[in-house]
Short mmCIF file of C-alpha atoms in Angstrom, two decimals:
data_model
loop_
_atom_site.label_atom_id
_atom_site.label_comp_id
_atom_site.label_asym_id
_atom_site.label_seq_id
_atom_site.Cartn_x
_atom_site.Cartn_y
_atom_site.Cartn_z
CA UNK A 1 0.00 0.00 0.00
CA UNK A 2 1.59 3.22 -1.25
CA UNK A 3 0.79 6.78 -0.08
CA UNK A 4 2.19 10.15 -1.13
CA UNK A 5 3.88 12.18 1.61
CA UNK A 6 5.10 15.73 2.01
CA UNK A 7 7.21 15.59 5.16
CA UNK A 8 9.29 13.26 7.29
CA UNK A 9 6.61 13.52 9.97
CA UNK A 10 4.03 12.17 7.51
CA UNK A 11 6.39 9.37 6.52
CA UNK A 12 6.63 8.18 10.11
CA UNK A 13 2.93 8.65 10.83
CA UNK A 14 1.62 6.95 7.70
CA UNK A 15 3.99 3.98 7.87
CA UNK A 16 3.08 3.38 11.50
CA UNK A 17 -0.57 3.46 10.40
CA UNK A 18 0.07 0.68 7.87
CA UNK A 19 1.58 2.07 4.66
CA UNK A 20 4.21 -0.23 3.17
CA UNK A 21 5.65 2.37 0.77
CA UNK A 22 5.77 6.15 0.47
CA UNK A 23 6.07 8.48 -2.51
CA UNK A 24 8.42 11.39 -1.81
CA UNK A 25 9.57 14.31 -3.89
CA UNK A 26 9.47 18.01 -4.61
CA UNK A 27 7.79 20.26 -7.14
CA UNK A 28 10.99 20.78 -9.16
CA UNK A 29 10.72 17.18 -10.34
CA UNK A 30 7.31 15.77 -9.35
CA UNK A 31 3.75 16.96 -9.73
CA UNK A 32 1.08 17.11 -7.03
CA UNK A 33 3.22 16.26 -4.04
CA UNK A 34 1.40 17.12 -0.77
CA UNK A 35 4.58 18.90 0.32
CA UNK A 36 8.19 19.31 -0.74
CA UNK A 37 10.83 16.97 0.62
CA UNK A 38 13.76 18.82 -0.90
CA UNK A 39 17.12 17.45 -1.93
CA UNK A 40 18.51 18.59 1.44
CA UNK A 41 16.16 16.22 3.29
CA UNK A 42 15.79 13.44 0.71
CA UNK A 43 18.35 11.08 2.23
CA UNK A 44 16.87 11.55 5.70
CA UNK A 45 13.34 10.90 4.40
CA UNK A 46 14.28 7.69 2.57
CA UNK A 47 16.27 6.50 5.59
CA UNK A 48 13.25 7.12 7.84
CA UNK A 49 11.05 4.98 5.60
CA UNK A 50 13.61 2.18 5.49
CA UNK A 51 14.10 2.30 9.25
CA UNK A 52 10.37 1.65 9.68
CA UNK A 53 10.43 -1.24 7.21
CA UNK A 54 8.82 0.54 4.24
CA UNK A 55 9.97 1.39 0.73
CA UNK A 56 10.50 4.92 -0.56
CA UNK A 57 9.88 5.91 -4.18
CA UNK A 58 11.05 9.25 -5.58
CA UNK A 59 8.47 11.08 -7.66
CA UNK A 60 9.79 12.52 -10.95
CA UNK A 61 6.55 12.40 -12.91
CA UNK A 62 6.52 15.91 -14.39
CA UNK A 63 7.17 16.81 -18.02
CA UNK A 64 10.45 18.67 -18.23
CA UNK A 65 11.37 21.74 -20.22
CA UNK A 66 14.77 22.09 -21.84
CA UNK A 67 16.08 24.49 -19.22
CA UNK A 68 15.23 21.96 -16.48
CA UNK A 69 17.12 19.02 -17.99
CA UNK A 70 20.53 20.00 -16.49
CA UNK A 71 19.00 19.45 -13.01
CA UNK A 72 18.28 15.77 -13.61
CA UNK A 73 21.74 14.16 -13.28
CA UNK A 74 22.45 15.59 -9.83
CA UNK A 75 19.00 14.75 -8.46
CA UNK A 76 19.01 11.23 -9.88
CA UNK A 77 22.48 10.64 -8.45
CA UNK A 78 21.24 11.87 -5.07
CA UNK A 79 18.21 9.55 -5.15
CA UNK A 80 20.47 6.64 -6.05
CA UNK A 81 22.95 7.42 -3.26
CA UNK A 82 20.03 7.72 -0.83
CA UNK A 83 19.02 4.16 -1.79
CA UNK A 84 15.59 5.05 -3.17
CA UNK A 85 13.67 1.89 -4.00
CA UNK A 86 12.40 3.28 -7.31
CA UNK A 87 11.95 6.43 -9.36
CA UNK A 88 8.50 7.21 -10.76
CA UNK A 89 8.74 8.77 -14.22
CA UNK A 90 6.63 9.79 -17.18
CA UNK A 91 9.07 11.79 -19.27
CA UNK A 92 11.61 9.78 -21.34
CA UNK A 93 14.24 12.34 -20.32
CA UNK A 94 14.21 10.82 -16.84
CA UNK A 95 14.71 7.33 -18.24
CA UNK A 96 17.65 8.42 -20.39
CA UNK A 97 19.36 10.13 -17.46
CA UNK A 98 18.81 7.18 -15.16
CA UNK A 99 20.42 4.86 -17.70
CA UNK A 100 23.49 7.06 -17.55
CA UNK A 101 23.69 8.08 -13.89
CA UNK A 102 21.86 5.30 -12.00
CA UNK A 103 21.59 2.29 -14.34
CA UNK A 104 20.52 -0.09 -11.56
CA UNK A 105 17.64 2.08 -10.35
CA UNK A 106 14.16 0.50 -10.43
CA UNK A 107 11.70 2.42 -12.61
CA UNK A 108 7.93 2.86 -12.33
CA UNK A 109 6.22 4.24 -15.43
CA UNK A 110 3.48 6.76 -14.65
CA UNK A 111 1.85 8.42 -17.63
CA UNK A 112 -1.01 9.75 -15.49
CA UNK A 113 -4.29 9.66 -17.44
CA UNK A 114 -2.74 8.10 -20.56
CA UNK A 115 -1.74 4.75 -19.07
CA UNK A 116 -4.67 2.95 -20.65
CA UNK A 117 -3.21 0.03 -22.60
CA UNK A 118 -0.81 -2.83 -21.97
CA UNK A 119 1.12 -2.30 -25.22
CA UNK A 120 2.33 1.13 -24.07
CA UNK A 121 3.23 -0.30 -20.66
CA UNK A 122 5.14 -3.17 -22.26
CA UNK A 123 7.01 -0.68 -24.45
CA UNK A 124 8.36 1.03 -21.34
CA UNK A 125 8.83 -2.34 -19.66
CA UNK A 126 11.23 -3.37 -22.43
CA UNK A 127 13.15 -0.17 -21.71
CA UNK A 128 13.53 -0.86 -18.01
CA UNK A 129 10.28 -0.06 -16.22
CA UNK A 130 9.24 -2.65 -13.63
CA UNK A 131 5.80 -1.20 -12.87
CA UNK A 132 3.07 0.69 -14.71
CA UNK A 133 0.60 3.07 -13.08
CA UNK A 134 -2.80 2.31 -14.55
CA UNK A 135 -5.09 5.16 -15.58
CA UNK A 136 -7.96 5.85 -13.18
CA UNK A 137 -10.46 5.53 -16.04
CA UNK A 138 -10.01 1.77 -16.47
CA UNK A 139 -12.72 -0.53 -15.15
CA UNK A 140 -12.18 -3.89 -13.48
CA UNK A 141 -12.32 -5.89 -16.71
CA UNK A 142 -9.78 -3.59 -18.36
CA UNK A 143 -7.47 -3.76 -15.33
CA UNK A 144 -7.50 -7.56 -15.46
CA UNK A 145 -6.77 -7.50 -19.20
CA UNK A 146 -4.03 -4.90 -18.72
CA UNK A 147 -2.30 -6.99 -16.06
CA UNK A 148 -2.51 -10.23 -18.05
CA UNK A 149 -0.84 -8.67 -21.10
CA UNK A 150 1.59 -6.08 -19.75
CA UNK A 151 4.09 -8.52 -18.27
CA UNK A 152 4.96 -6.19 -15.39
CA UNK A 153 3.68 -4.94 -12.05
CA UNK A 154 0.71 -2.59 -12.08
CA UNK A 155 -0.43 0.09 -9.66
CA UNK A 156 -4.04 1.18 -9.14
CA UNK A 157 -5.33 4.15 -7.15
CA UNK A 158 -7.75 2.91 -4.52
CA UNK A 159 -8.54 6.06 -2.56
CA UNK A 160 -8.65 9.84 -2.79
CA UNK A 161 -9.05 12.59 -5.34
CA UNK A 162 -7.86 12.18 -8.91
CA UNK A 163 -6.35 14.71 -11.26
CA UNK A 164 -8.62 15.41 -14.23
CA UNK A 165 -6.86 18.42 -15.79
CA UNK A 166 -3.38 19.89 -15.75
CA UNK A 167 -1.84 22.86 -17.50
CA UNK A 168 1.73 24.03 -17.11
CA UNK A 169 0.34 27.54 -17.26
CA UNK A 170 -0.64 29.20 -13.98
CA UNK A 171 -4.19 29.94 -15.05
CA UNK A 172 -5.45 31.12 -11.66
CA UNK A 173 -2.42 33.36 -11.21
CA UNK A 174 -3.05 34.92 -14.62
CA UNK A 175 -6.70 35.56 -13.72
CA UNK A 176 -5.80 37.17 -10.41
CA UNK A 177 -3.12 39.27 -12.09
CA UNK A 178 -5.80 40.48 -14.50
CA UNK A 179 -7.90 41.52 -11.50
CA UNK A 180 -4.95 43.25 -9.92
CA UNK A 181 -4.81 40.94 -6.89
CA UNK A 182 -1.56 39.84 -5.30
CA UNK A 183 -1.78 36.26 -4.00
CA UNK A 184 0.95 33.79 -3.08
CA UNK A 185 1.37 31.15 -5.78
CA UNK A 186 2.47 28.04 -3.91
CA UNK A 187 -0.37 25.52 -3.52
CA UNK A 188 -2.85 28.38 -3.42
CA UNK A 189 -5.92 26.24 -3.92
CA UNK A 190 -5.15 24.03 -0.94
CA UNK A 191 -5.04 26.95 1.43
CA UNK A 192 -7.76 29.13 -0.06
CA UNK A 193 -10.29 26.52 -1.14
CA UNK A 194 -10.53 27.48 -4.81
CA UNK A 195 -12.98 25.49 -6.92
CA UNK A 196 -14.12 25.22 -10.52
CA UNK A 197 -17.92 25.08 -10.92
CA UNK A 198 -19.56 24.32 -14.27
CA UNK A 199 -22.82 26.03 -15.16
CA UNK A 200 -24.36 22.68 -16.13
CA UNK A 201 -23.39 21.06 -12.78
CA UNK A 202 -23.60 23.79 -10.13
CA UNK A 203 -23.66 21.29 -7.27
CA UNK A 204 -20.25 19.81 -8.14
CA UNK A 205 -17.09 21.60 -7.06
CA UNK A 206 -13.76 20.70 -8.66
CA UNK A 207 -10.84 21.64 -6.37
CA UNK A 208 -8.23 23.79 -8.10
CA UNK A 209 -4.73 24.56 -6.91
CA UNK A 210 -1.50 25.77 -8.39
CA UNK A 211 2.09 24.96 -7.63
CA UNK A 212 5.33 25.49 -9.50
CA UNK A 213 4.12 23.03 -12.15
CA UNK A 214 1.01 24.97 -13.13
CA UNK A 215 -2.73 24.54 -12.63
CA UNK A 216 -4.32 21.31 -11.43
CA UNK A 217 -8.04 20.52 -11.38
CA UNK A 218 -9.10 17.57 -9.23
CA UNK A 219 -12.18 15.33 -9.25
CA UNK A 220 -15.29 16.48 -7.34
CA UNK A 221 -15.57 13.12 -5.54
CA UNK A 222 -13.14 10.67 -3.96
CA UNK A 223 -12.39 7.12 -5.04
CA UNK A 224 -12.92 4.56 -2.29
CA UNK A 225 -12.23 0.95 -3.26
CA UNK A 226 -11.80 -0.60 0.18
CA UNK A 227 -14.82 -2.86 -0.45
CA UNK A 228 -13.28 -4.02 -3.73
CA UNK A 229 -9.83 -4.96 -2.41
CA UNK A 230 -10.34 -8.73 -2.84
CA UNK A 231 -11.25 -8.24 -6.50
CA UNK A 232 -8.20 -6.06 -7.11
CA UNK A 233 -5.89 -8.53 -5.39
CA UNK A 234 -7.34 -11.42 -7.39
CA UNK A 235 -6.92 -9.33 -10.55
CA UNK A 236 -3.19 -9.30 -9.87
CA UNK A 237 -2.80 -5.66 -8.85
CA UNK A 238 0.63 -5.27 -7.26
CA UNK A 239 0.41 -1.82 -5.70
CA UNK A 240 -2.55 -0.02 -4.13
CA UNK A 241 -2.15 3.76 -4.12
CA UNK A 242 -3.77 6.17 -1.66
CA UNK A 243 -3.78 9.80 -2.80
CA UNK A 244 -3.23 12.02 0.25
CA UNK A 245 -3.48 15.34 -1.57
CA UNK A 246 -6.01 17.87 -0.21
CA UNK A 247 -6.62 15.74 2.91
CA UNK A 248 -5.67 16.22 6.54
CA UNK A 249 -3.12 14.00 8.24
CA UNK A 250 -5.87 12.62 10.51
CA UNK A 251 -7.98 11.68 7.51
CA UNK A 252 -5.09 10.01 5.69
CA UNK A 253 -4.04 8.09 8.77
CA UNK A 254 -7.59 6.79 9.24
CA UNK A 255 -7.80 5.71 5.59
CA UNK A 256 -4.46 3.90 5.79
CA UNK A 257 -5.45 2.10 9.00
CA UNK A 258 -8.74 0.93 7.50
CA UNK A 259 -7.13 -0.38 4.32
CA UNK A 260 -4.37 -2.05 6.33
CA UNK A 261 -6.93 -3.89 8.48
CA UNK A 262 -8.70 -5.15 5.35
CA UNK A 263 -5.47 -6.21 3.66
CA UNK A 264 -4.18 -7.98 6.76
CA UNK A 265 -7.42 -9.89 7.20
CA UNK A 266 -7.30 -10.99 3.55
CA UNK A 267 -3.68 -12.05 3.94
CA UNK A 268 -4.40 -14.03 7.11
CA UNK A 269 -7.45 -15.86 5.74
CA UNK A 270 -8.53 -15.10 2.20
CA UNK A 271 -11.10 -17.91 2.17
CA UNK A 272 -12.79 -16.64 5.32
CA UNK A 273 -12.47 -12.95 4.48
CA UNK A 274 -15.48 -10.80 5.39
CA UNK A 275 -15.68 -7.06 4.85
CA UNK A 276 -16.04 -5.15 8.12
CA UNK A 277 -18.33 -2.15 7.73
CA UNK A 278 -16.49 -0.38 10.55
CA UNK A 279 -13.47 0.07 8.27
CA UNK A 280 -15.56 2.22 5.94
CA UNK A 281 -17.48 3.91 8.75
CA UNK A 282 -14.23 5.18 10.27
CA UNK A 283 -13.39 6.86 6.96
CA UNK A 284 -16.88 8.25 6.49
CA UNK A 285 -16.73 9.99 9.87
CA UNK A 286 -13.89 12.19 8.58
CA UNK A 287 -15.03 12.45 4.97
CA UNK A 288 -15.91 15.93 3.71
CA UNK A 289 -19.73 15.82 3.39
CA UNK A 290 -19.46 17.77 0.13
CA UNK A 291 -17.36 15.01 -1.45
CA UNK A 292 -18.90 11.60 -2.07
CA UNK A 293 -17.01 8.32 -1.77
CA UNK A 294 -17.45 6.09 -4.79
CA UNK A 295 -16.01 3.31 -6.94
CA UNK A 296 -14.86 5.65 -9.70
CA UNK A 297 -14.76 3.76 -13.01
CA UNK A 298 -14.20 0.33 -11.50
CA UNK A 299 -17.65 -1.04 -12.29
CA UNK A 300 -18.57 1.21 -15.20
CA UNK A 301 -19.03 -0.20 -18.70
CA UNK A 302 -16.84 1.82 -21.03
CA UNK A 303 -18.46 3.40 -24.07
CA UNK A 304 -16.07 4.62 -26.75
#
């Protein structure tokens, strides 16, 4: 069970709650981190995860501009020296630099919303990726098919908000500049509660925030697949991802504990496994009443 973290304190708290891996990084190299663990603290963060018996993956999933490419060798070398368990990438520039500066590093391919077919995953698998992050839009049947054909590990998001739009332009900043307002850029939407509301769906609010990587629009509801864990395990899913973004530490800890209880019970006795409603109830008590918990696309028939 993997969760994104933004501080060493979160690393310790979430692992003690039941996470078996953490995703660390900073906005210079990774998008939508809940906080920056900078290069100064990267070794300490990875060591903290390892000390508690968990793995630490370094997030480098952004698309890089030419002027950012010179930063990659030093950061990749640092991640390698810190004994990161894997680097998560989407841009081929990361792969090329890892081949040169950390050839033994494990790679996880994350193409965000475009990881929809096993052929693309296998392409990156032949070039060194050990895991593919599956798009959130795939249903259960497609996940099973993806896993059977990709020939590599797959990761599925099981809880939290999902990104539905990203622009490298700071759209909110531009709008506020037009209005003549001066507002701090960094993760503005998280602190100020900015939302996108469509005229056709006035009751749905899409959280918006900006960081150094541009504008991000998130889903109006949260995925919650705790009731479907047995199906995902039987489908061969190797990594279950919990998105911590836009949530409090208390909420994330509760989610992790609930999923850990379910996973441990399945591991101890899969034949006698029974879903405990209390696991979900504990999450619902802290769930924002304006955001529904749902199965996302897991049970939806896809129409193309």
